[in-house]
Tab-separated table of C-alpha atoms and ligand atoms in Angstrom:
chain	number	residue	atom	x	y	z
S	1	MET	CA	8.861	-10.125	-21.229
S	2	LEU	CA	7.441	-7.364	-19.021
S	3	ARG	CA	9.674	-4.749	-17.427
S	4	ILE	CA	8.887	-3.582	-13.912
S	5	ALA	CA	10.537	-0.605	-12.218
S	6	ILE	CA	11.102	-0.879	-8.471
S	7	GLN	CA	12.701	1.606	-6.082
S	8	LYS	CA	16.409	0.842	-5.813
S	9	SER	CA	16.719	1.509	-2.122
S	10	GLY	CA	14.196	3.251	0.046
S	11	ARG	CA	10.954	2.843	1.892
S	12	LEU	CA	9.239	0.950	-0.907
S	13	THR	CA	12.038	-1.467	-1.758
S	14	GLU	CA	11.783	-4.190	0.847
S	15	GLU	CA	8.034	-4.636	0.632
S	16	SER	CA	8.043	-4.453	-3.173
S	17	LEU	CA	10.552	-7.310	-3.317
S	18	GLU	CA	8.685	-9.225	-0.637
S	19	LEU	CA	5.484	-8.911	-2.670
S	20	MET	CA	7.236	-10.355	-5.734
S	21	GLN	CA	8.427	-13.254	-3.620
S	22	GLU	CA	4.937	-13.843	-2.215
S	23	CYS	CA	3.683	-13.892	-5.805
S	24	GLY	CA	6.090	-16.767	-6.430
S	25	ILE	CA	8.420	-14.735	-8.612
S	26	ASP	CA	12.077	-15.605	-7.982
S	27	PHE	CA	15.074	-13.685	-9.150
S	28	GLY	CA	18.613	-13.128	-7.976
S	29	LYS	CA	19.156	-9.555	-6.862
S	30	SER	CA	22.785	-9.024	-6.194
S	31	GLY	CA	23.505	-5.756	-4.425
S	32	GLY	CA	24.094	-2.716	-6.575
S	33	LYS	CA	22.833	-4.239	-9.816
S	34	LEU	CA	20.340	-2.112	-11.700
S	35	LYS	CA	18.699	-4.978	-13.553
S	36	ALA	CA	17.576	-8.514	-12.782
S	37	THR	CA	15.497	-11.131	-14.583
S	38	ALA	CA	13.024	-13.480	-12.933
S	39	TYR	CA	13.763	-17.202	-13.335
S	40	ASN	CA	10.177	-18.365	-13.352
S	41	PHE	CA	8.055	-15.476	-14.663
S	42	PRO	CA	8.448	-13.284	-17.789
S	43	LEU	CA	9.525	-10.280	-15.772
S	44	GLU	CA	12.598	-8.076	-15.855
S	45	PHE	CA	13.348	-5.726	-12.937
S	46	LEU	CA	14.817	-2.246	-13.168
S	47	PHE	CA	15.965	-0.697	-9.891
S	48	LEU	CA	15.585	3.088	-9.956
S	49	ARG	CA	15.140	6.229	-7.838
S	50	ASP	CA	11.457	6.387	-6.996
S	51	ASP	CA	10.958	9.887	-8.448
S	52	ASP	CA	12.130	8.629	-11.851
S	53	ILE	CA	9.731	5.697	-12.029
S	54	PRO	CA	6.612	7.491	-13.397
S	55	GLU	CA	8.627	9.046	-16.188
S	56	TYR	CA	10.348	5.785	-17.121
S	57	VAL	CA	6.980	4.045	-17.266
S	58	ALA	CA	5.452	6.877	-19.315
S	59	ASP	CA	8.398	6.795	-21.738
S	60	GLY	CA	8.213	3.028	-22.122
S	61	VAL	CA	11.632	2.284	-20.603
S	62	ALA	CA	9.629	0.216	-18.098
S	63	ASP	CA	6.096	-1.124	-18.656
S	64	VAL	CA	4.909	-1.052	-15.066
S	65	GLY	CA	6.271	0.203	-11.762
S	66	ILE	CA	5.715	0.182	-8.021
S	67	ILE	CA	5.535	3.682	-6.601
S	68	GLY	CA	4.019	5.737	-3.794
S	69	GLU	CA	0.654	7.093	-4.888
S	70	ASN	CA	1.838	10.542	-3.745
S	71	VAL	CA	4.610	10.483	-6.354
S	72	ILE	CA	2.368	9.509	-9.260
S	73	ALA	CA	-0.252	12.060	-8.184
S	74	GLU	CA	2.438	14.725	-8.064
S	75	GLU	CA	4.064	13.901	-11.390
S	76	ARG	CA	1.070	12.836	-13.457
S	77	SER	CA	0.392	16.225	-15.027
S	78	SER	CA	3.964	16.531	-16.293
S	79	LEU	CA	4.060	13.110	-17.978
S	80	LEU	CA	3.961	13.088	-21.756
S	81	GLN	CA	2.214	9.717	-22.006
S	82	PRO	CA	-0.665	8.356	-19.920
S	83	VAL	CA	0.148	6.218	-16.876
S	84	ASP	CA	-2.553	4.584	-14.762
S	85	ILE	CA	-2.798	3.073	-11.325
S	86	VAL	CA	-3.783	-0.556	-11.958
S	87	GLU	CA	-3.517	-2.035	-8.461
S	88	ARG	CA	-3.343	-0.706	-4.923
S	89	LEU	CA	-0.757	-2.613	-2.921
S	90	GLY	CA	-1.586	-1.724	0.688
S	91	PHE	CA	1.928	-1.039	1.992
S	92	SER	CA	3.998	2.141	2.572
S	93	ARG	CA	0.925	3.917	3.817
S	94	CYS	CA	1.508	7.547	4.636
S	95	ARG	CA	-0.230	10.882	4.310
S	96	LEU	CA	0.671	14.251	2.939
S	97	SER	CA	-0.147	16.872	5.536
S	98	LEU	CA	0.079	20.565	6.215
S	99	ALA	CA	1.899	21.493	9.407
S	100	VAL	CA	2.598	24.776	11.161
S	101	PRO	CA	4.960	25.672	14.034
S	102	LYS	CA	3.612	24.739	17.444
S	103	GLY	CA	1.945	27.769	18.972
S	104	ALA	CA	1.194	29.441	15.628
S	105	ALA	CA	-2.386	30.649	15.388
S	106	TYR	CA	-4.300	28.249	13.157
S	107	SER	CA	-8.055	27.918	12.998
S	108	GLY	CA	-8.524	26.662	9.441
S	109	ILE	CA	-7.099	26.470	5.933
S	110	GLN	CA	-8.059	30.100	5.300
S	111	ASP	CA	-5.325	31.102	7.770
S	112	LEU	CA	-2.742	30.031	5.164
S	113	HIS	CA	-3.886	32.781	2.824
S	114	GLY	CA	-0.858	34.811	1.707
S	115	LYS	CA	1.533	32.553	3.625
S	116	ARG	CA	4.607	30.726	2.341
S	117	ILE	CA	4.376	26.918	2.333
S	118	ALA	CA	7.433	24.724	1.727
S	119	THR	CA	6.899	21.332	0.084
S	120	SER	CA	8.317	18.691	-2.256
S	121	PHE	CA	4.806	18.155	-3.626
S	122	PRO	CA	3.859	21.482	-5.255
S	123	ASN	CA	1.258	20.058	-7.649
S	124	ILE	CA	-0.769	18.164	-5.043
S	125	LEU	CA	-0.583	21.200	-2.751
S	126	LYS	CA	-1.548	23.629	-5.512
S	127	GLU	CA	-4.638	21.573	-6.308
S	128	PHE	CA	-5.640	21.333	-2.647
S	129	LEU	CA	-5.251	25.086	-2.106
S	130	ALA	CA	-7.205	25.844	-5.269
S	131	GLN	CA	-10.043	23.556	-4.123
S	132	HIS	CA	-10.229	25.523	-0.890
S	133	GLY	CA	-9.879	28.914	-2.517
S	134	VAL	CA	-6.667	29.696	-0.653
S	135	SER	CA	-3.886	31.549	-2.386
S	136	ALA	CA	-0.498	30.932	-0.817
S	137	GLU	CA	3.065	31.051	-2.016
S	138	ILE	CA	4.418	27.543	-2.671
S	139	HIS	CA	8.150	27.041	-2.141
S	140	GLU	CA	9.329	23.843	-3.744
S	141	ILE	CA	12.258	22.216	-1.974
S	142	SER	CA	13.441	18.679	-2.549
S	143	GLY	CA	14.224	17.509	0.979
S	144	SER	CA	14.305	18.378	4.695
S	145	VAL	CA	11.098	20.327	4.283
S	146	GLU	CA	10.436	20.195	8.018
S	147	ILE	CA	13.218	22.674	8.811
S	148	ALA	CA	11.809	25.390	6.495
S	149	PRO	CA	9.812	27.264	9.187
S	150	SER	CA	12.688	27.337	11.689
S	151	ILE	CA	15.090	28.846	9.129
S	152	GLY	CA	12.559	31.468	8.090
S	153	LEU	CA	11.835	30.044	4.640
S	154	ALA	CA	8.125	29.428	5.181
S	155	GLU	CA	5.282	29.767	7.670
S	156	ALA	CA	3.968	26.267	6.985
S	157	ILE	CA	5.024	23.029	5.349
S	158	CYS	CA	3.333	20.277	3.402
S	159	ASP	CA	5.134	16.971	3.797
S	160	ILE	CA	4.816	13.207	4.169
S	161	VAL	CA	3.819	12.017	7.615
S	162	SER	CA	3.482	8.503	8.921
S	163	SER	CA	3.846	8.601	12.706
S	164	GLY	CA	4.263	12.351	13.100
S	165	SER	CA	7.484	12.031	15.128
S	166	THR	CA	9.583	14.011	12.600
S	167	LEU	CA	7.103	16.880	12.779
S	168	LEU	CA	7.108	16.795	16.551
S	169	SER	CA	10.886	16.849	16.827
S	170	ASN	CA	10.941	19.908	14.570
S	171	GLY	CA	8.373	21.774	16.667
S	172	LEU	CA	5.579	21.411	14.115
S	173	VAL	CA	1.957	20.351	14.449
S	174	GLU	CA	-0.091	18.686	11.752
S	175	VAL	CA	-3.155	20.758	10.880
S	176	GLU	CA	-4.619	19.222	7.699
S	177	THR	CA	-4.269	15.941	5.829
S	178	ILE	CA	-4.373	16.691	2.143
S	179	PHE	CA	-3.633	13.303	0.542
S	180	ARG	CA	-3.551	9.663	1.679
S	181	SER	CA	-1.069	7.400	-0.040
S	182	GLU	CA	-0.080	3.764	-0.316
S	183	ALA	CA	2.161	1.881	-2.737
S	184	VAL	CA	0.507	1.321	-6.121
S	185	LEU	CA	1.252	-0.562	-9.321
S	186	ILE	CA	1.284	1.807	-12.282
S	187	SER	CA	1.176	0.865	-15.946
S	188	ARG	CA	1.298	2.478	-19.343
S	189	PRO	CA	-1.020	1.212	-22.111
S	190	LEU	CA	0.440	-2.150	-23.210
S	191	THR	CA	0.370	-4.606	-26.092
S	192	ALA	CA	-1.907	-7.627	-25.635
S	193	ASP	CA	1.053	-9.906	-24.844
S	194	LYS	CA	2.371	-7.661	-22.103
S	195	GLN	CA	-1.125	-6.976	-20.804
S	196	ARG	CA	-1.589	-10.718	-20.264
S	197	ILE	CA	1.528	-10.766	-18.085
S	198	VAL	CA	0.265	-7.752	-16.077
S	199	ASP	CA	-3.112	-9.450	-15.640
S	200	ASP	CA	-1.367	-12.585	-14.364
S	201	LEU	CA	0.763	-10.493	-11.991
S	202	ARG	CA	-2.312	-8.636	-10.701
S	203	PHE	CA	-4.158	-11.917	-10.182
S	204	ARG	CA	-1.267	-13.129	-8.026
S	205	ILE	CA	-1.059	-9.826	-6.121
S	206	GLN	CA	-4.793	-9.943	-5.391
S	207	SER	CA	-4.585	-13.556	-4.200
S	208	VAL	CA	-1.736	-12.674	-1.837
S	209	GLY	CA	-3.582	-9.557	-0.610
S	210	ARG	CA	-6.791	-11.458	0.123
S	211	ALA	CA	-4.854	-14.171	1.954
S	212	LYS	CA	-3.187	-11.574	4.193
S	213	LYS	CA	-6.578	-10.270	5.260
S	214	THR	CA	-7.874	-13.695	6.320
S	215	LYS	CA	-7.005	-16.608	8.596
S	216	TYR	CA	-7.846	-20.275	8.341
S	217	ILE	CA	-9.518	-21.476	11.497
S	218	VAL	CA	-9.930	-25.057	12.719
S	219	LEU	CA	-11.778	-25.912	15.912
S	220	ASN	CA	-13.517	-28.712	17.751
S	221	ALA	CA	-17.118	-28.285	18.805
S	222	PRO	CA	-19.724	-30.340	20.628
S	223	ASN	CA	-22.448	-31.173	18.114
S	224	HIS	CA	-25.160	-29.415	20.137
S	225	ALA	CA	-23.228	-26.115	19.736
S	226	LEU	CA	-22.593	-26.495	15.989
S	227	GLU	CA	-25.426	-24.287	14.870
S	228	THR	CA	-24.312	-21.349	17.031
S	229	ILE	CA	-20.669	-21.823	16.100
S	230	ILE	CA	-21.393	-21.976	12.372
S	231	SER	CA	-23.429	-18.771	12.620
S	232	LEU	CA	-20.333	-17.073	14.080
S	233	LEU	CA	-18.098	-18.132	11.180
S	234	PRO	CA	-18.511	-16.123	8.004
S	235	GLY	CA	-16.623	-18.524	5.725
S	236	MET	CA	-16.030	-18.209	1.994
S	237	LYS	CA	-19.022	-20.495	1.477
S	238	SER	CA	-20.173	-22.504	4.462
S	239	PRO	CA	-17.708	-24.056	6.909
S	240	THR	CA	-16.541	-27.660	6.537
S	241	VAL	CA	-17.831	-29.883	9.345
S	242	THR	CA	-16.391	-33.383	9.846
S	243	PRO	CA	-17.090	-35.795	12.713
S	244	LEU	CA	-14.343	-36.434	15.282
S	245	ALA	CA	-13.478	-39.941	16.532
S	246	THR	CA	-15.032	-38.938	19.878
S	247	SER	CA	-18.778	-39.233	19.415
S	248	GLY	CA	-20.847	-36.093	19.809
S	249	TRP	CA	-18.000	-33.858	18.591
S	250	SER	CA	-17.091	-32.340	15.222
S	251	SER	CA	-14.193	-30.502	13.667
S	252	VAL	CA	-15.115	-27.220	11.984
S	253	HIS	CA	-12.895	-25.526	9.354
S	254	SER	CA	-13.452	-22.046	8.012
S	255	VAL	CA	-11.883	-18.797	6.852
S	256	VAL	CA	-12.285	-15.633	8.948
S	257	PRO	CA	-11.361	-12.019	8.236
S	258	GLU	CA	-8.262	-10.833	10.106
S	259	ASP	CA	-9.924	-7.661	11.400
S	260	THR	CA	-12.825	-9.370	13.176
S	261	PHE	CA	-10.728	-12.343	14.169
S	262	TRP	CA	-10.186	-11.691	17.907
S	263	GLU	CA	-13.816	-10.832	18.359
S	264	SER	CA	-14.837	-14.115	16.685
S	265	ILE	CA	-12.467	-16.166	18.869
S	266	GLY	CA	-14.029	-14.907	22.097
S	267	LYS	CA	-17.534	-15.658	20.888
S	268	LEU	CA	-16.534	-19.094	19.624
S	269	LYS	CA	-15.059	-20.055	22.991
S	270	GLU	CA	-18.174	-18.857	24.759
S	271	ALA	CA	-20.254	-20.998	22.421
S	272	GLY	CA	-18.246	-24.093	23.411
S	273	ALA	CA	-15.483	-24.309	20.797
S	274	GLU	CA	-12.231	-25.994	21.895
S	275	GLY	CA	-8.776	-26.610	20.443
S	276	ILE	CA	-8.969	-23.569	18.206
S	277	LEU	CA	-6.166	-23.400	15.638
S	278	VAL	CA	-5.587	-20.258	13.608
S	279	VAL	CA	-3.397	-20.705	10.551
S	280	PRO	CA	-2.091	-18.104	8.100
S	281	ILE	CA	-3.197	-18.440	4.503
S	282	GLU	CA	-0.534	-18.080	1.819
S	283	LYS	CA	-2.709	-17.536	-1.262
S	284	MET	CA	-6.457	-17.206	-1.650
S	285	ILE	CA	-7.816	-17.883	-5.132
S	286	LEU	CA	-11.463	-17.058	-5.721
E	1	ATP	P1	14.735	7.803	-3.641
E	1	ATP	O1	16.127	7.797	-3.141
E	1	ATP	O2	14.414	6.509	-4.376
E	1	ATP	O3	14.352	9.033	-4.390
E	1	ATP	P2	13.046	8.898	-1.515
E	1	ATP	O4	13.894	9.341	-0.370
E	1	ATP	O5	12.485	9.893	-2.459
E	1	ATP	O6	13.815	7.746	-2.298
E	1	ATP	P3	11.518	7.275	0.337
E	1	ATP	O7	11.736	8.073	1.568
E	1	ATP	O8	12.222	5.962	0.192
E	1	ATP	O9	11.774	8.140	-0.974
E	1	ATP	O10	9.952	7.069	0.218
E	1	ATP	C1	9.368	6.402	-0.879
E	1	ATP	C2	7.866	6.415	-0.731
E	1	ATP	O11	7.497	5.742	0.456
E	1	ATP	C3	7.260	7.813	-0.577
E	1	ATP	O12	7.011	8.407	-1.824
E	1	ATP	C4	5.959	7.514	0.149
E	1	ATP	O13	4.960	7.057	-0.738
E	1	ATP	C5	6.364	6.366	1.045
E	1	ATP	N1	6.759	6.870	2.379
E	1	ATP	C6	7.516	7.920	2.663
E	1	ATP	N2	7.671	8.104	3.968
E	1	ATP	C7	7.000	7.129	4.548
E	1	ATP	C8	6.813	6.729	5.888
E	1	ATP	N3	7.334	7.409	6.888
E	1	ATP	N4	6.082	5.638	6.126
E	1	ATP	C9	5.563	4.937	5.123
E	1	ATP	N5	5.706	5.262	3.821
E	1	ATP	C10	6.411	6.318	3.533
E	2	MG	MG1	12.767	10.056	-4.283
């Protein structure tokens, strides 16, 4: 049995649970409970505050955990046991940025020399400042960092940004991105039995991740256009081509990457493709 720590309630929770579901892992989470066991996978869930997860994993209370990369980067140096990122999960993307009050003179990082910077991420900030040879006073506060300049606590802040609207509404402008984060799976060193379960979990996560990045495409094409159409379809191997009942026509099946998908559709239509179906893929096993 492997123990996984997941944020109890917060920005990581919903997508962490959704990922488990997409991996085919079912469990009954009744509100407020701190523990749950999967019915169909050797996995036990612990629901915790996100800041506590790295320490619980390091201490062995949990074996693995889902956490923002910013949190593990911040806490890593204070952990007594090693904890590694074993999989990047692609959700809860955000960045850690420096921001200063709108209208403040800022031409580069050097301008922060001797200034006070409020943050909940002192270690990441310290490292960034050291790399740039800037010495500033770091004020660690645990929340509502964005109000620090307006109450006279600091001249700048370093905080999590996703859209930037919180900064804007507090009269701040983002001046440097110092760290980019997404949700990650962390693990401590494990016994062979537990490692096998993690490997299985990672295999499922990767299959789900690949599937999300691709679409299954089915289309009809006149045989004379097949060559052009096939050249436009970068499938996993080569596309499947089967004859239609109508002579001179074929059905073409392939897999296309999500990001180039709209571009491909336009070109396919131009080349003579008809009846194009685009279908989501649930899992993609290589
Ligand atoms: P807890 O109560 O568990 O301590 P918290 O308030 O510390 O929760 P959340 O705000 O739920 O934490 O954020 C959890 C993680 O989600 C952050 O560490 C970060 O990686 C990511 N995150 C934070 N803000 C955003 C955002 N605006 N958009 C996307 N991801 C974010
Ligand atoms: Mg927290």
